[in-house]
Tab-separated table of C-alpha atoms in Angstrom:
chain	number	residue	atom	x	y	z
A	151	UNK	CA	-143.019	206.101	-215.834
A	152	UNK	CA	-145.314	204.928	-213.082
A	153	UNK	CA	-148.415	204.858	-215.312
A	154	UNK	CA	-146.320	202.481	-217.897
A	155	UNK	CA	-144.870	200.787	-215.058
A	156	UNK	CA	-148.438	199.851	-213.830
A	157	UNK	CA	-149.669	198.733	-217.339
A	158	UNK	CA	-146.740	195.846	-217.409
A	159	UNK	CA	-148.160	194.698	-214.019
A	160	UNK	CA	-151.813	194.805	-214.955
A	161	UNK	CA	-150.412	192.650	-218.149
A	162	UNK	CA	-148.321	190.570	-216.009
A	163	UNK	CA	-150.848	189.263	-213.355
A	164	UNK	CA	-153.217	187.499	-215.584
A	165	UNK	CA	-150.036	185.417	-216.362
A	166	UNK	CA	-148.876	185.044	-213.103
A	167	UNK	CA	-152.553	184.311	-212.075
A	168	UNK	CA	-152.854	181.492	-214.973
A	169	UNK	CA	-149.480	179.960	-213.918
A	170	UNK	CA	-150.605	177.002	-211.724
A	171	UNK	CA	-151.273	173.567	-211.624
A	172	UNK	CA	-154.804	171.896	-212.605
A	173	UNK	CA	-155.751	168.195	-211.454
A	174	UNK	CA	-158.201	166.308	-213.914
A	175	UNK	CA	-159.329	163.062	-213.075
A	176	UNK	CA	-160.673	160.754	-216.039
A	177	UNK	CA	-163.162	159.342	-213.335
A	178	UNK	CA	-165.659	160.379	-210.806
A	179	UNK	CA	-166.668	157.204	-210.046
A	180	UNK	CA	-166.002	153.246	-210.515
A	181	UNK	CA	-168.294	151.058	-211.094
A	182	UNK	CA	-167.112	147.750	-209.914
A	183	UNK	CA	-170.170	146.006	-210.979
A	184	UNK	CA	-171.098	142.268	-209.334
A	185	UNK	CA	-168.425	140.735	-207.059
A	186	UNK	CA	-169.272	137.601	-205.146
A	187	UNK	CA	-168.366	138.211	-201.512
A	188	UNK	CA	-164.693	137.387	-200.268
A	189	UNK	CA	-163.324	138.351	-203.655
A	190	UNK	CA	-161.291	141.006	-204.743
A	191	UNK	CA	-161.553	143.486	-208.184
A	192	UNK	CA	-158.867	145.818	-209.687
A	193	UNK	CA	-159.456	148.643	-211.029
A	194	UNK	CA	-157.933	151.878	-212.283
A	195	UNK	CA	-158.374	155.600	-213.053
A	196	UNK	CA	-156.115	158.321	-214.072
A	197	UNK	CA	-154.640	161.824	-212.939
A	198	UNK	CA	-153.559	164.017	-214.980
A	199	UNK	CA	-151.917	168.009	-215.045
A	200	UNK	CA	-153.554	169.602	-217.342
A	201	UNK	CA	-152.113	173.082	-215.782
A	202	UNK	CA	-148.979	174.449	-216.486
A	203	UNK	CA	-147.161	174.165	-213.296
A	204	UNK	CA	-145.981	171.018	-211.428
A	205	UNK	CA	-148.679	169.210	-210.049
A	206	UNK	CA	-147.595	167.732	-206.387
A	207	UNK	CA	-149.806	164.138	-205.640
A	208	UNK	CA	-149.606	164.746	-201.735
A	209	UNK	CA	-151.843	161.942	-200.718
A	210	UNK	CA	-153.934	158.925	-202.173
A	211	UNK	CA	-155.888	157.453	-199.672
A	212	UNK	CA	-158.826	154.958	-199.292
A	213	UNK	CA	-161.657	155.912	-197.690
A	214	UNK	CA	-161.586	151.863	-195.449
A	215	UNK	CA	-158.990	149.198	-195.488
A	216	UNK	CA	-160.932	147.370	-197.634
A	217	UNK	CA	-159.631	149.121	-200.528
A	218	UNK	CA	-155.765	148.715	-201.313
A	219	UNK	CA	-154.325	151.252	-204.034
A	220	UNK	CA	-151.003	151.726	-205.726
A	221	UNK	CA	-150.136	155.375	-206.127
A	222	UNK	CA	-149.189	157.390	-208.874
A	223	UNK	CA	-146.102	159.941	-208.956
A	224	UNK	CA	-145.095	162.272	-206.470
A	225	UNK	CA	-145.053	165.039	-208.998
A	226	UNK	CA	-146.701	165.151	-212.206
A	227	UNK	CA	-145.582	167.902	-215.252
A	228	UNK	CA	-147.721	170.040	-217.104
A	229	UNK	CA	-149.240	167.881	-219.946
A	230	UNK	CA	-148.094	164.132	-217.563
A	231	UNK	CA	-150.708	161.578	-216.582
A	232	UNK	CA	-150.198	158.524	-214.560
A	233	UNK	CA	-152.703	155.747	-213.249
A	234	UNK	CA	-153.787	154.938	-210.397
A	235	UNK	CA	-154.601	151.470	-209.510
A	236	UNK	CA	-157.043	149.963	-207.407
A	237	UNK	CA	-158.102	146.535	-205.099
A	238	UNK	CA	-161.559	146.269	-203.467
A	239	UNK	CA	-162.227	142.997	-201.026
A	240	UNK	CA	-165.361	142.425	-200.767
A	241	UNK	CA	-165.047	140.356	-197.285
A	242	UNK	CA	-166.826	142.749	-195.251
A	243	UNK	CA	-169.385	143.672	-197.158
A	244	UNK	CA	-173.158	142.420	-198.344
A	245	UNK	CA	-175.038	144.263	-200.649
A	246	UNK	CA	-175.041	147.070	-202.479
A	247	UNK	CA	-171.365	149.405	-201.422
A	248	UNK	CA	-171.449	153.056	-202.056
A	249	UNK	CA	-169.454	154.867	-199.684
A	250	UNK	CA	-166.565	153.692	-200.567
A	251	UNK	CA	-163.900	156.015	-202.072
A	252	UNK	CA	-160.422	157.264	-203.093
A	253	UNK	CA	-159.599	160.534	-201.636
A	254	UNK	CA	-156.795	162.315	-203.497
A	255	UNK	CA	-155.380	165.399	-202.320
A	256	UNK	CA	-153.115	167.462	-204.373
A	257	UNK	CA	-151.730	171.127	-204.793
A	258	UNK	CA	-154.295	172.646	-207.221
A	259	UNK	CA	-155.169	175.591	-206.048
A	260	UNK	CA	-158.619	175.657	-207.157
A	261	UNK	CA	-159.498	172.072	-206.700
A	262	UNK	CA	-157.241	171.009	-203.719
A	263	UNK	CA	-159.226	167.952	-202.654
A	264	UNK	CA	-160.647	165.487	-205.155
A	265	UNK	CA	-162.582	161.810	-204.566
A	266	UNK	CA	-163.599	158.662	-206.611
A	267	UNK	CA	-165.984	157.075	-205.675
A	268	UNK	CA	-166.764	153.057	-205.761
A	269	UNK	CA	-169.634	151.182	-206.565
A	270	UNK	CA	-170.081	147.871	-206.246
A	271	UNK	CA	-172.938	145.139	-205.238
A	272	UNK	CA	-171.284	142.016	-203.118
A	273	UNK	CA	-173.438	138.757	-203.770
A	274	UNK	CA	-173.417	135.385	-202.305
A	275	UNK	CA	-174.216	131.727	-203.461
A	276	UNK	CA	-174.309	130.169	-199.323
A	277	UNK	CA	-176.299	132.819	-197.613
A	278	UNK	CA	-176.073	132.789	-193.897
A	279	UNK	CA	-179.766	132.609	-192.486
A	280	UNK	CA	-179.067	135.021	-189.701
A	281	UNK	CA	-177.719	137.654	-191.895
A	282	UNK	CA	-174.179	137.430	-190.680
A	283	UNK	CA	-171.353	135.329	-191.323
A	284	UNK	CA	-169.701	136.105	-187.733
A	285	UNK	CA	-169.982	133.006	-184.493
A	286	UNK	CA	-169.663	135.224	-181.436
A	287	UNK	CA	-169.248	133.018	-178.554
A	288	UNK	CA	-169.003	135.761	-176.122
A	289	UNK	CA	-166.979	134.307	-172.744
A	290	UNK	CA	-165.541	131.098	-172.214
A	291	UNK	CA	-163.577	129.683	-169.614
A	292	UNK	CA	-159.837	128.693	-170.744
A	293	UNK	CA	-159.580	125.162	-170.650
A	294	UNK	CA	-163.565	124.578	-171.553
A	295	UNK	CA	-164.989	124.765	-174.693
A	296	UNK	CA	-168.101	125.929	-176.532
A	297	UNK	CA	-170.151	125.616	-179.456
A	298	UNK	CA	-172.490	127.596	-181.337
A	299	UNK	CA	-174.997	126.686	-184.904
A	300	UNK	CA	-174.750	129.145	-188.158
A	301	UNK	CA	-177.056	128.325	-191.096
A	302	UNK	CA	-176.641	128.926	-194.440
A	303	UNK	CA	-178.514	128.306	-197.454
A	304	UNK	CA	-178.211	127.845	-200.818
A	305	UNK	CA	-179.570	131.229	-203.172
A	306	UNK	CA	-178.747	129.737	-206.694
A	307	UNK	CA	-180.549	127.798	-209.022
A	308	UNK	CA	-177.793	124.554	-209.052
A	309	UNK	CA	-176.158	122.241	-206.413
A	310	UNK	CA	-173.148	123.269	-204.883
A	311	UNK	CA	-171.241	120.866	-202.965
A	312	UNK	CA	-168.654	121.983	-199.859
A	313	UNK	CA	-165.781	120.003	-200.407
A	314	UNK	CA	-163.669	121.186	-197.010
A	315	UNK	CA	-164.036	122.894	-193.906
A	316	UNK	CA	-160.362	124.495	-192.647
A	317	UNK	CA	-160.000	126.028	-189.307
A	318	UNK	CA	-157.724	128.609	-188.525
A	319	UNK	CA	-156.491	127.061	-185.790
A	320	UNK	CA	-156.743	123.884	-183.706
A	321	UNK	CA	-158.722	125.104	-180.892
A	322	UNK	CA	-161.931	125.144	-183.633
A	323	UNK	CA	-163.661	122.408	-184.587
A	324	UNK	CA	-166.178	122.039	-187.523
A	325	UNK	CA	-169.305	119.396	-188.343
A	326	UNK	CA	-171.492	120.055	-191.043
A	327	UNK	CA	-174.573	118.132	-191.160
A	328	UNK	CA	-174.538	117.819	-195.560
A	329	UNK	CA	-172.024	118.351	-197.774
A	330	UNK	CA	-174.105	118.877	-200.859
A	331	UNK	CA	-176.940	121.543	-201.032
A	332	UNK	CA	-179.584	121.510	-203.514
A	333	UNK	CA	-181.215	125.284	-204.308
A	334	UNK	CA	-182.891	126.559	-201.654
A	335	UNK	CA	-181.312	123.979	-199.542
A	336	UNK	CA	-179.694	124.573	-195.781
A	337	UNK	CA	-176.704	123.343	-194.086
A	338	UNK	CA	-175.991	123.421	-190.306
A	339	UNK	CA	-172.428	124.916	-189.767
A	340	UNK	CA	-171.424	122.933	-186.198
A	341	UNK	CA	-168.732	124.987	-184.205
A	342	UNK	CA	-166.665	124.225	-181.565
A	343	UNK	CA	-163.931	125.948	-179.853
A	344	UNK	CA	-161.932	125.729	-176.670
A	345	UNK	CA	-160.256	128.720	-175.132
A	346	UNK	CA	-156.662	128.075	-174.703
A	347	UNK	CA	-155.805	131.925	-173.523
A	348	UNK	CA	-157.283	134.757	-172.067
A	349	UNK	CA	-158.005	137.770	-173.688
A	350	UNK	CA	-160.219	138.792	-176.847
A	351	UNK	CA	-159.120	136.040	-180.129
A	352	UNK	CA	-160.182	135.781	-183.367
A	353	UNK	CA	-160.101	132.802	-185.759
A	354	UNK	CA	-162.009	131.475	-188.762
A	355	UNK	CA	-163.187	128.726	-190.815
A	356	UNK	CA	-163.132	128.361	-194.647
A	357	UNK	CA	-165.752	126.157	-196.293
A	358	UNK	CA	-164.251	125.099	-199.508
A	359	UNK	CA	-167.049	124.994	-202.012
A	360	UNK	CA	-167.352	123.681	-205.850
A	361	UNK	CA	-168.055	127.032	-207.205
A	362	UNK	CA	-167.116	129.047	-209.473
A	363	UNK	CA	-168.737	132.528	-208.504
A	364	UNK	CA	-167.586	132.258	-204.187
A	365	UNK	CA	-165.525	129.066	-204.013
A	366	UNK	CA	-164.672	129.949	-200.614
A	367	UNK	CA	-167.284	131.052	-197.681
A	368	UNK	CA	-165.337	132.139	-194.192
A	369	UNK	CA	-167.258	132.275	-191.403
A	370	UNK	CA	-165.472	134.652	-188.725
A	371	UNK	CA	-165.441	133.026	-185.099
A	372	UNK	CA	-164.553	135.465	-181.996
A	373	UNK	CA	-164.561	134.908	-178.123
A	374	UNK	CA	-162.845	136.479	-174.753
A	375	UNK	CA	-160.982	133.250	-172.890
A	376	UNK	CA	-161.746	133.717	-169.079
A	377	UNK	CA	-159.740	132.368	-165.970
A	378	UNK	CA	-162.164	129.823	-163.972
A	379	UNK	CA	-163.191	131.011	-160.714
């Protein structure tokens, strides 16, 4: 009786063993390919249960907020997919971008932790000369203003003219010394602010441009308002 009772177990736990749920992801990696900087790029990949127990989704997270996603279901059956969708912004970045990732964590008991990772190379048409698009004016008394230069120049073979300049708020002001730029061709970015608070604020300017690839170039503008003495 024992000896038969033991052969039904030694059948029973390669079963039990094989009962379980098993992630597969259709991607490894995204390739976003060229995104001109301040835009944004969907994308999507897909989980699915190839095991033969419920599959639990416990977490879907992006590696930075620069990458929004829209998560899949809780709980996916054996044999059930669902997609994943993504949104990379491409504000904060220059260059080629491969750290970026999706981290998915799930119940599989073999492969509890999964990533995707995202590629992507972030171009620009107005290049800022000093290799930042940021006006740091450090501290400034509230009540007094400021003003600082940035640069930026033309990369593409055509014209492109700026047809705006909008400030965040009215404590900035904005001169630019040329409206249109011929390749190659620089424009001096003129900003002013006043500090009308103390305290660390942040603000920006947009310059509206004519084109198509990065009709919009923001240049970020930061200071710490300071009582007088």
């Amino acid at each position: 009786m024992k000896h038969a009772t033991a052969i039904a177990a030694s059948l029973l736990l390669p079963v039990l063993a094989a009962a379980q749920p098993k992630i597969s992801v259709d991607k490894s990696e995204i390739d976003l390919g060229v995104i001109y900087r301040g835009a944004t790029k969907n994308a999507s990949f897909t989980i699915k249960n190839i095991g033969n127990e419920p599959l639990k989704i416990l977490q879907v997270q992006p590696s930075c907020g620069c990458t929004a996603v829209k998560k899949p279901k809780d709980v996916l059956a054996p044999g059930e997919s669902d997609m994943v969708e993504v949104e990379f912004s491409s504000a904060s970045f220059r260059g080629r971008v491969d750290t970026k990732r999706v981290d998915i964590l799930t119940n599989d008991p073999v492969a509890e932790y999964f990533a995707v990772k995202l590629l992507a190379e972030v171009r620009e048409e107005l290049v800022p000369m000093n290799g930042t698009s940021l006006v740091w004016f450090g501290t400034v008394t509230v009540g007094s203003q400021a003003e600082q230069k940035i640069t930026f120049t033309n990369s593409t073979n055509k014209p492109i003219t700026i047809r705006n300049s909008v400030p965040s708020s009215p404590r900035l002001k904005v001169f630019t010394d040329k409206k249109r730029l011929a390749p190659n061709d620089s424009v001096e970015v003129v900003v002013t602010v006043r500090a009308d608070k103390e305290g660390y604020t942040t603000d920006h300017i947009d310059l509206q441009t004519d084109s198509k690839n990065q009709p919009k170039v923001t240049i970020n503008v930061s200071f710490i308002g300071t009582k007088g003495s």
